[in-house]
CSV table of C-alpha atoms and ligand atoms in Angstrom, one decimal:
chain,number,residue,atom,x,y,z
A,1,UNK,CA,-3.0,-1.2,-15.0
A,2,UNK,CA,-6.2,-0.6,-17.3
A,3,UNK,CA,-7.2,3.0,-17.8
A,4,UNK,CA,-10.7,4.2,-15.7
A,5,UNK,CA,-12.4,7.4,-16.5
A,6,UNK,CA,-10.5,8.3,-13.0
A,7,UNK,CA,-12.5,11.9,-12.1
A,8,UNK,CA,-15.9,10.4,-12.9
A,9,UNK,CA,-15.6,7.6,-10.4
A,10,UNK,CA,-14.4,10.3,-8.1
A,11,UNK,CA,-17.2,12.8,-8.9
A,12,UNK,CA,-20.1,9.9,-7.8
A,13,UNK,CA,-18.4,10.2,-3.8
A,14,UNK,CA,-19.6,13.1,-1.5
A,15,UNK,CA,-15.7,14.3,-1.5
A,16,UNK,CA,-16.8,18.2,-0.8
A,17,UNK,CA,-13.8,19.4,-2.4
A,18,UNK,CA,-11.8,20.7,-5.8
A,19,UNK,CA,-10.2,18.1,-7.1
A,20,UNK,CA,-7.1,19.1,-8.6
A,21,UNK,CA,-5.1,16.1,-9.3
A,22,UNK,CA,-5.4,12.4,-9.4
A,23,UNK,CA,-2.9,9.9,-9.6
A,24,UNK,CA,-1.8,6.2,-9.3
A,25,UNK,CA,-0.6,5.2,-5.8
A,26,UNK,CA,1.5,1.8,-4.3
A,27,UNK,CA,2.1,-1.1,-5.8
A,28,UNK,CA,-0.4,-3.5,-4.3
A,29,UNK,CA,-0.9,-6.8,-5.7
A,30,UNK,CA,-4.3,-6.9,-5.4
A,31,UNK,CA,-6.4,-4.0,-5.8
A,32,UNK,CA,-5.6,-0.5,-8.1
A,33,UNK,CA,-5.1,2.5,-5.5
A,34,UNK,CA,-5.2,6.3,-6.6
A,35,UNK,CA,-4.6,9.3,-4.5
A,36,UNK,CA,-7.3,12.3,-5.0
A,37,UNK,CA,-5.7,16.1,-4.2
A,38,UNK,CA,-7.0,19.7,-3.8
A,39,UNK,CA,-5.2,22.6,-3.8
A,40,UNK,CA,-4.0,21.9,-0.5
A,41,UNK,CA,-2.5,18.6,-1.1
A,42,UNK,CA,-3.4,14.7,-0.4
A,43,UNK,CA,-7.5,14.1,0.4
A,44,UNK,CA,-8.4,11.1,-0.2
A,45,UNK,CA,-7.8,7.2,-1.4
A,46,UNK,CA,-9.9,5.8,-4.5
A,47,UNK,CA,-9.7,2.1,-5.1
A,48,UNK,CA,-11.1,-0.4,-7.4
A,49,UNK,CA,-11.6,-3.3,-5.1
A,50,UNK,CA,-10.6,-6.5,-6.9
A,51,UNK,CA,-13.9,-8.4,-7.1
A,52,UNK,CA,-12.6,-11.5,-8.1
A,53,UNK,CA,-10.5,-11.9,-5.0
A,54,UNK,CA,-13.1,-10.3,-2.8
A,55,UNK,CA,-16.1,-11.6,-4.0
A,56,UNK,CA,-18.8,-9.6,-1.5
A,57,UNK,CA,-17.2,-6.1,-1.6
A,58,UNK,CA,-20.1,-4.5,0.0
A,59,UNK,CA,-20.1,-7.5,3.1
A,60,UNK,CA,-16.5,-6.3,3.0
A,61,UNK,CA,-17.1,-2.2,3.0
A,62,UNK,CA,-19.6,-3.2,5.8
A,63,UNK,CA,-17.2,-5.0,8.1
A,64,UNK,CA,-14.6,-1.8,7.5
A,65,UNK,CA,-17.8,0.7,8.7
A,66,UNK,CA,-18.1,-2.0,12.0
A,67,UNK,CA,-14.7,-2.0,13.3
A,68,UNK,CA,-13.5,1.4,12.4
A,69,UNK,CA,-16.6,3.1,14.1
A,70,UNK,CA,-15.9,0.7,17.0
A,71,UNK,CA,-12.4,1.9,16.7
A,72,UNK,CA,-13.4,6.0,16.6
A,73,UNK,CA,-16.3,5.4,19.8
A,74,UNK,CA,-12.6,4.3,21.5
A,75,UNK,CA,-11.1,7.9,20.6
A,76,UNK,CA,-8.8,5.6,18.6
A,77,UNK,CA,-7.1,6.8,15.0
A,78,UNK,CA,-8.6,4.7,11.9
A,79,UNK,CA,-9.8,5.3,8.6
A,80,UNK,CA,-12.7,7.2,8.0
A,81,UNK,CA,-14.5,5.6,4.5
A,82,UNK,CA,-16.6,8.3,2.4
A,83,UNK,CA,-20.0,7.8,1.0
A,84,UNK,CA,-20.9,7.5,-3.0
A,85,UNK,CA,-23.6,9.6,-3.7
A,86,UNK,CA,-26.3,6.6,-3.2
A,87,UNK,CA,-25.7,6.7,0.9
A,88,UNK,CA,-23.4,3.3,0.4
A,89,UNK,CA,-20.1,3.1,0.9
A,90,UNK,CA,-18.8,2.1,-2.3
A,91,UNK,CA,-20.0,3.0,-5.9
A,92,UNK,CA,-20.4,0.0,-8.6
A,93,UNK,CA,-19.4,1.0,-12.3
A,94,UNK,CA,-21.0,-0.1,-15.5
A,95,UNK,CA,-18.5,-2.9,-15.9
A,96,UNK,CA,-19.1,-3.5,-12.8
A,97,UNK,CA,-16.2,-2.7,-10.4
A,98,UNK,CA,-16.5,-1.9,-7.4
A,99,UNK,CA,-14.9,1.5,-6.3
A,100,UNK,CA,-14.5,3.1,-2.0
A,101,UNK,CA,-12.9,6.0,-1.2
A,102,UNK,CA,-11.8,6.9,2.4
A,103,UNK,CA,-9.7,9.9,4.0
A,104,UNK,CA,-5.7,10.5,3.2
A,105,UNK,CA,-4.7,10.9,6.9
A,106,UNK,CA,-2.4,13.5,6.7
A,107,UNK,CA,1.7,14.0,8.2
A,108,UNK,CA,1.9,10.1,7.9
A,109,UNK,CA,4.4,8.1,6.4
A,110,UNK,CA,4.4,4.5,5.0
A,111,UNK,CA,7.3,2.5,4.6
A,112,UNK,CA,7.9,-0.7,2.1
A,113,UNK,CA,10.5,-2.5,4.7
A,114,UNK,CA,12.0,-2.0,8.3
A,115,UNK,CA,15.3,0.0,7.9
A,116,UNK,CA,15.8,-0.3,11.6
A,117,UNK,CA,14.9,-2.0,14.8
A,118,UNK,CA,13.2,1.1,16.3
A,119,UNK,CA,10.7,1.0,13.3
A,120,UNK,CA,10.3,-2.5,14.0
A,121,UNK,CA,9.2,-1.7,17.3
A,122,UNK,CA,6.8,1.0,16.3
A,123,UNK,CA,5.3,-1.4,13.9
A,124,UNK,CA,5.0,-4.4,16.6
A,125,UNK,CA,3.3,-1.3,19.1
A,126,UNK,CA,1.3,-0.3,16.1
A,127,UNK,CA,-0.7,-4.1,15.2
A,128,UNK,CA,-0.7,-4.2,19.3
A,129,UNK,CA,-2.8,-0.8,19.2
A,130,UNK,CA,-5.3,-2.6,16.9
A,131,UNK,CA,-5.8,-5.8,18.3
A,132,UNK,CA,-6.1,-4.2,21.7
A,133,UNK,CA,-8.7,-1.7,20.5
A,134,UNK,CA,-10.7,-4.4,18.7
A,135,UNK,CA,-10.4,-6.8,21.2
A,136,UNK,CA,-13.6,-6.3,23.1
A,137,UNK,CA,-15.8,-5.9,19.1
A,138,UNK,CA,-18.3,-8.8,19.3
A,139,UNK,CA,-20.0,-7.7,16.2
A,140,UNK,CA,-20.2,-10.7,13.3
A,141,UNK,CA,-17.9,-10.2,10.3
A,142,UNK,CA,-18.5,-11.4,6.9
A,143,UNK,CA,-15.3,-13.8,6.0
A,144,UNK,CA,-14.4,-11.5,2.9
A,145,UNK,CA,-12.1,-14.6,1.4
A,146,UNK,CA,-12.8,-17.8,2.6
A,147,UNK,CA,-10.6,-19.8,4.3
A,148,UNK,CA,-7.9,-16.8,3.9
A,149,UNK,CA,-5.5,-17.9,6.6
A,150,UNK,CA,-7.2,-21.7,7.0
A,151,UNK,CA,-4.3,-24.0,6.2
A,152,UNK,CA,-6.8,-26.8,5.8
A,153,UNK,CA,-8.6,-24.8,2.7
A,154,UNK,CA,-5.2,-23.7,1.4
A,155,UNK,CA,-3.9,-27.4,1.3
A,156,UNK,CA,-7.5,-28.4,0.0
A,157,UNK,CA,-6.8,-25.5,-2.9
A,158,UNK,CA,-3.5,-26.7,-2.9
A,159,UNK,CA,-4.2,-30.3,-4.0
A,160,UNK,CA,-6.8,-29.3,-6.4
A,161,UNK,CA,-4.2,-27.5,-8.3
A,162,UNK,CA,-1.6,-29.8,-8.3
A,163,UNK,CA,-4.0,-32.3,-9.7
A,164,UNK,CA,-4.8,-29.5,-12.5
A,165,UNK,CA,-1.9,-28.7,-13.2
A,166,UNK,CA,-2.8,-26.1,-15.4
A,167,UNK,CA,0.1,-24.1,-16.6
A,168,UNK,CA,2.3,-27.8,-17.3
A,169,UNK,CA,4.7,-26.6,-14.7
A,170,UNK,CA,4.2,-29.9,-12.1
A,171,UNK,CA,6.9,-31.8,-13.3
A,172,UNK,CA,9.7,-29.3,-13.1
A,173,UNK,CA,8.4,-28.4,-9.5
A,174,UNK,CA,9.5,-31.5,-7.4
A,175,UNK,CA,11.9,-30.1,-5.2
A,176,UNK,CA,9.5,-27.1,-4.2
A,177,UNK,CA,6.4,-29.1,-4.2
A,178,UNK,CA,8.4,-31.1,-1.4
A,179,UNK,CA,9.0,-27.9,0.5
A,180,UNK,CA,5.0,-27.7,1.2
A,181,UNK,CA,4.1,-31.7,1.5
A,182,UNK,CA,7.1,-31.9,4.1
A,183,UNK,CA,5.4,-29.8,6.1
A,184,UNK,CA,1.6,-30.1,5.8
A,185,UNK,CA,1.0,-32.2,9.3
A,186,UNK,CA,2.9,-29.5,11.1
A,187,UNK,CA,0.8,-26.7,9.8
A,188,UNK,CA,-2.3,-28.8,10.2
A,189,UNK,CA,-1.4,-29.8,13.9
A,190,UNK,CA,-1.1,-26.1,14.5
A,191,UNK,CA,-4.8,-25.2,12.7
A,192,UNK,CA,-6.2,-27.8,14.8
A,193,UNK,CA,-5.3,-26.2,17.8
A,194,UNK,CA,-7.1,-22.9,16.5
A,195,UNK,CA,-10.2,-24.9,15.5
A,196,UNK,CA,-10.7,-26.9,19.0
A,197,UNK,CA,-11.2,-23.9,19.9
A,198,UNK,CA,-8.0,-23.6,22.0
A,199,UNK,CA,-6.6,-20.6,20.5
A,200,UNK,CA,-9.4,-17.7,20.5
A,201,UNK,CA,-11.2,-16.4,17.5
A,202,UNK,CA,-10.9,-12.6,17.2
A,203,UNK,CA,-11.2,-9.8,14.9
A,204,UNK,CA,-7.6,-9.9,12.5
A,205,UNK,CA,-6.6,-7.2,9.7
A,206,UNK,CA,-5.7,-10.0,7.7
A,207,UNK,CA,-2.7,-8.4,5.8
A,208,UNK,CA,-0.5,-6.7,8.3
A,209,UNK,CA,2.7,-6.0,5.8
A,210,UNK,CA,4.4,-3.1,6.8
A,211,UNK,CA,2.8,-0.8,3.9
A,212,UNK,CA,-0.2,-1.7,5.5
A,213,UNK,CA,0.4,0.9,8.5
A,214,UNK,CA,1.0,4.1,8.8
A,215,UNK,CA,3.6,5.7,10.9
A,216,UNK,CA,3.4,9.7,12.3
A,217,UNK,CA,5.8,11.7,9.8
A,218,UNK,CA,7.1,13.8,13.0
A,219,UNK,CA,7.1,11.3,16.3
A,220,UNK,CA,7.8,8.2,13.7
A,221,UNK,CA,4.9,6.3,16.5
A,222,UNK,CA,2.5,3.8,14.4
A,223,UNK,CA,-0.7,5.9,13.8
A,224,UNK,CA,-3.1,3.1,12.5
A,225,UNK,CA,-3.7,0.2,9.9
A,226,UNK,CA,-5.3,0.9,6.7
A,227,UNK,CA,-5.8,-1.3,4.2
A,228,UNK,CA,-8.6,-2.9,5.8
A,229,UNK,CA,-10.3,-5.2,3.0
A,230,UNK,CA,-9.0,-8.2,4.7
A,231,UNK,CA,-10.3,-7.8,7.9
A,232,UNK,CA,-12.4,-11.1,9.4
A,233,UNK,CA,-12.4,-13.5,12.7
A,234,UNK,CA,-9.3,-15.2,12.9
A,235,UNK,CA,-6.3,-15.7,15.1
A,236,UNK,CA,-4.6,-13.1,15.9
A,237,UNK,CA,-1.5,-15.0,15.5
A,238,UNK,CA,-2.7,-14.6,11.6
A,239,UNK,CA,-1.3,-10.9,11.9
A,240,UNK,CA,1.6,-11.2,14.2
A,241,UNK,CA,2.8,-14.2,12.0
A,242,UNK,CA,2.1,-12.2,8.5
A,243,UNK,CA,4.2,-9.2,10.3
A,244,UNK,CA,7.2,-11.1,11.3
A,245,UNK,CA,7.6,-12.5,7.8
A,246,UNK,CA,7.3,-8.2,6.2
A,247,UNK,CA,9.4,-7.1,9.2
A,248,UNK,CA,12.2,-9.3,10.0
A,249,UNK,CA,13.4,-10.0,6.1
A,250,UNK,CA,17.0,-9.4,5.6
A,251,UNK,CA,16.2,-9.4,2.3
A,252,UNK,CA,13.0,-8.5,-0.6
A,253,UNK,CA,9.6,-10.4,-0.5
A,254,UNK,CA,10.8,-11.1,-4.2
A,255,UNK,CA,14.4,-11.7,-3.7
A,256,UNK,CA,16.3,-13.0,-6.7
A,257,UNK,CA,19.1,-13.6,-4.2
A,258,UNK,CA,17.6,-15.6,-1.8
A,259,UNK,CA,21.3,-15.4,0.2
A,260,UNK,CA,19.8,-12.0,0.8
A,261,UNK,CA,17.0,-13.0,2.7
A,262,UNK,CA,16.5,-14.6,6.4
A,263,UNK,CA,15.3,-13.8,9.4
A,264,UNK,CA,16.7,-11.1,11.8
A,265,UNK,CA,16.4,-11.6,15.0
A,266,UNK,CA,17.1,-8.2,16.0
A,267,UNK,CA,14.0,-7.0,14.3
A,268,UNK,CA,12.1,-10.0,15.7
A,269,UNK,CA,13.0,-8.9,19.1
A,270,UNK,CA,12.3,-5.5,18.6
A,271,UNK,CA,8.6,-6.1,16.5
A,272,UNK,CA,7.7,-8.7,19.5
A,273,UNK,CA,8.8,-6.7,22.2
A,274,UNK,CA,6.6,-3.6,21.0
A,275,UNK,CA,3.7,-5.9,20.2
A,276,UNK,CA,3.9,-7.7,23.7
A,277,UNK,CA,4.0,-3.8,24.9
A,278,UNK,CA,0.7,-3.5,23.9
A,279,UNK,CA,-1.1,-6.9,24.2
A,280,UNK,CA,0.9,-8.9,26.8
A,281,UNK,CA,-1.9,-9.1,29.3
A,282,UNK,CA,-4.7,-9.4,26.5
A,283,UNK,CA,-3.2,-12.7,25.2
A,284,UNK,CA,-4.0,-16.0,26.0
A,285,UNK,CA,-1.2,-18.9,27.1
A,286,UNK,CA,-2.2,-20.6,24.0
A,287,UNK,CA,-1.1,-17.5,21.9
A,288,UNK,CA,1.9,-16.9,23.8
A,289,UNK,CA,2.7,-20.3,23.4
A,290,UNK,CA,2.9,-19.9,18.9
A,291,UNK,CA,3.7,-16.6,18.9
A,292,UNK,CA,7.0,-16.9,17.8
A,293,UNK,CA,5.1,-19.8,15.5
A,294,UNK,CA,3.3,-17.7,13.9
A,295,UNK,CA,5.4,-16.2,11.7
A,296,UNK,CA,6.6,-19.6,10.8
A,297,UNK,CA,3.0,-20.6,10.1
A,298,UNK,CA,2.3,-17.2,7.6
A,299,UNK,CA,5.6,-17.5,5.5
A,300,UNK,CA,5.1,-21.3,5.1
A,301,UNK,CA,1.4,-20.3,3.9
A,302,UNK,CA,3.0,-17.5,1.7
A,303,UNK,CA,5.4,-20.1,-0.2
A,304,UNK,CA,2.1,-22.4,-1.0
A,305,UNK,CA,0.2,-19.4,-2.2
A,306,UNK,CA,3.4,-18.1,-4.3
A,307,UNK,CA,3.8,-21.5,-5.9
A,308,UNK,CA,0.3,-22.5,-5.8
A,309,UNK,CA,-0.4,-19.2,-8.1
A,310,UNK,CA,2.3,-20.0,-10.7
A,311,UNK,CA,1.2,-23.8,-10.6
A,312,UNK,CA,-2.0,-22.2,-12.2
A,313,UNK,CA,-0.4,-20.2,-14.1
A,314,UNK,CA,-0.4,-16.4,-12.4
A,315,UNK,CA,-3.9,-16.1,-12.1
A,316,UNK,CA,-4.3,-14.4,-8.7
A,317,UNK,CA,-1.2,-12.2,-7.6
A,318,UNK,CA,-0.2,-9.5,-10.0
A,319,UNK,CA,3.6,-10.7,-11.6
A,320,UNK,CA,6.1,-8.1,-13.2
A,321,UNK,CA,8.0,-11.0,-15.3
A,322,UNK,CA,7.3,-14.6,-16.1
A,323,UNK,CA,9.1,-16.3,-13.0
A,324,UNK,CA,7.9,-14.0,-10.7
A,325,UNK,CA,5.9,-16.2,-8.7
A,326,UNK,CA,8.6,-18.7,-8.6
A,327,UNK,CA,11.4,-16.2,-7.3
A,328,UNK,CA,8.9,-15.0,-4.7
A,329,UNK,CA,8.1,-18.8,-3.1
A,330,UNK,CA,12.2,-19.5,-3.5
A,331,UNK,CA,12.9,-16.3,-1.1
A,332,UNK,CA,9.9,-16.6,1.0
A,333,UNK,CA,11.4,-20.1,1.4
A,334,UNK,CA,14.7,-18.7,2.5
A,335,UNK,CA,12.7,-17.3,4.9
A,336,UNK,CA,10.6,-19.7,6.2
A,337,UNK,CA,14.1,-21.8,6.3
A,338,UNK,CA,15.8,-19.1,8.5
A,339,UNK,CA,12.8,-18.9,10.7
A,340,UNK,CA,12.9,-22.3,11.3
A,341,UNK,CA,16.0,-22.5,12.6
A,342,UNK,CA,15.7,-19.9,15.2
A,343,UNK,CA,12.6,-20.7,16.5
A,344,UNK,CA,14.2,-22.1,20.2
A,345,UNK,CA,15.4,-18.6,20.8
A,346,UNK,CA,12.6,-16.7,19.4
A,347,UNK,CA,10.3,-18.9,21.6
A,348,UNK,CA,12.8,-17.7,24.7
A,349,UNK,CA,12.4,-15.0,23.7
A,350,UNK,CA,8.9,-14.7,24.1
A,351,UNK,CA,9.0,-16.7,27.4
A,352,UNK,CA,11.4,-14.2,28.9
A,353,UNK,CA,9.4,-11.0,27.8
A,354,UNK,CA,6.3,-12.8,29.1
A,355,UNK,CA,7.5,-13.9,32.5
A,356,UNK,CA,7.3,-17.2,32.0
A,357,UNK,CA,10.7,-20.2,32.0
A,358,UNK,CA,11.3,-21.5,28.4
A,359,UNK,CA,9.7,-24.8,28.0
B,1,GN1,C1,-1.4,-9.3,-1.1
B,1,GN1,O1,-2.9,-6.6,-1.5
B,1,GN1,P1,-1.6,-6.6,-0.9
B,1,GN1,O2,-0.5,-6.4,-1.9
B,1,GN1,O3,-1.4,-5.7,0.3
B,1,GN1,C2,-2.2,-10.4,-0.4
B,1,GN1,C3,-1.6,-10.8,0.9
B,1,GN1,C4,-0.2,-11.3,0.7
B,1,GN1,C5,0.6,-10.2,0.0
B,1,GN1,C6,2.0,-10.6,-0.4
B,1,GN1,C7,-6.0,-10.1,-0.4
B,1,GN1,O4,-1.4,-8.1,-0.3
B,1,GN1,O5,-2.4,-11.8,1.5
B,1,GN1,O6,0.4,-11.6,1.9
B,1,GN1,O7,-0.1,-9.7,-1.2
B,1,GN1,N1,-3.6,-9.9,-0.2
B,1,GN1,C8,-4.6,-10.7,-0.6
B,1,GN1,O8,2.8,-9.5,-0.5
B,1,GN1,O9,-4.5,-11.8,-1.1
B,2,MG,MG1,-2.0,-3.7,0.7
């Protein structure tokens, strides 16, 4: 991570405190996260939103102000994001990086992956929670990356980059490459479905991976979502379908043993069942219908943007070794693989907890 001049950027938000310490936080792939402290312990979150992948961070601060007040009027938990000493909700450095800082919400935990079905559950409660409170916001949201979850503008990226081929890789990629064109009517069947109109548009977090949430450090219940850049008007199948692939891995996001990895359906069961808790009678039949889906739909999307990055040569997701990308689409593979194969019962599943017979 490049160096900042870490407590100037922090002295240009209206913190009204000492800060004491400041330090590097989570491994995100996207932006760089830092925790601010007093005396008394964890304050606040500093980040340096990554302006390349979100091009319009102030359209994007703005859409975070929207829904979380919409959230608070509710009496619901959310993150409250502090002002820069110019009234906005961000600060823009000489380089021009954007910075936001919002409040460290206190006795919470935040976990990197499900160590047991009663987490799962918490988790699947927890995304319930937020789609139910921000079900009834009918505010307009900027689309902070576009096309984020459109399969259509993935494949349209998708072919671009294979024509590029600008890291030489192409040729040694055949049996991969096959992995995504086997499946691109399936996954374009499904988007159409979403863009008749048939499955509803609402408001989506966009990146719902279990480090995404926060859980109560004493009851263990979900307490909210944070990470909130990727927020926009999609389906909310988006979420449930980005969750199942975080939560039900046997294995790592980045497994070099992809035997490791496939789907549990333990924690699928459990993750559904909490979610269904929550949103059962919010949901339309059409979203019933993929839910199970859905998590099919994210991890297939998840390979193509994995291999689609190191076809360009690691230009968008931050890599820790050369292959990276290319372990990361071979396990998320695995996992798309697994899901695949236990989609019947996962769709009984869903039937079952829903009232409705098994088509
Ligand atoms: C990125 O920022 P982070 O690490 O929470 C990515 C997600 C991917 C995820 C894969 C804006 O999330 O879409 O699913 O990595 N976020 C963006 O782990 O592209
Ligand atoms: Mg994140």
């Amino acid at each position: 991570m490049k160096t900042y001049d870490i407590n100037a950027i922090a002295s240009r938000f209206n913190l009204g405190i000492e800060v004491s310490e400041i330090s590097p936080l989570g491994e995100g792939f996207i932006n760089d996260t830092f925790i601010i402290k007093d005396s008394s312990g964890p304050r606040y979150i500093l980040q340096r939103k990554n302006h390349i992948v979100f091009p319009d961070v102030p359209g994007m601060m703005d859409n975070i102000a929207k829904v979380t007040g919409h959230i608070r009027s509710k009496g619901g938990v959310t993150l409250k994001v502090a002002e820069s000493g110019n009234g906005k909700l961000f600060w823009q450095d000489e380089e021009g990086n954007y910075w936001a800082v919002c409040e460290y919400i206190g006795n919470s935990v935040c976990y990197d992956k499900a160590d047991s079905v009663s987490l799962a559950r918490k988790g699947g409660e927890g995304l319930g929670i937020f789609h139910r409170m921000v079900s009834d916001f009918d505010q307009p949201l900027v689309e902070v990356i576009k096309g984020f979850h459109n399969i259509r503008h993935r494949f349209n990226q998708w072919d671009e980059s294979v024509r590029r081929d600008a890291a030489g890789r192409v040729a040694s990629l055949s049996e991969e490459i096959s992995w995504i064109e086997s499946r691109r009517s399936r996954m374009l069947s499904f988007w159409s479905e979403y863009e008749s109109g048939l499955i509803p548009t609402r408001v989506i977090h966009g990146d719902t991976k279990l480090s995404n949430f926060l859980f109560d450090a004493k009851t263990g219940d979900c307490l909210c979502a944070i990470d909130l850049d990727t927020m926009m008007s999609s389906t909310v199948l988006c979420d449930t379908g980005d969750a199942l692939r975080a939560y039900t891995n046997t294995g790592a996001e980045d497994d070099k043993d992809t035997g490791k990895v496939s789907m549990s359906m333990d924690y699928f069961k459990a993750y559904i069942g909490g979610y269904l808790s929550e949103m059962k009678d919010y949901l339309s039949p059409s979203e019933i219908k993929y839910l199970a889906f859905s998590g099919v739909y994210i991890t297939f999307e998840q390979v193509l943007r994995f291999l689609m990055d190191y076809i360009d040569g690691d230009t968008y997701y931050k890599i820790a070794y050369p292959q990276h990308n290319l372990v990361r689409t071979r396990a998320q593979y695995a996992l798309l693989c697994s899901m695949e194969n236990q989609l019947p019962q996962m769709n009984e599943f869903v039937s079952r907890e829903c009232g409705m017979s098994a088509e």
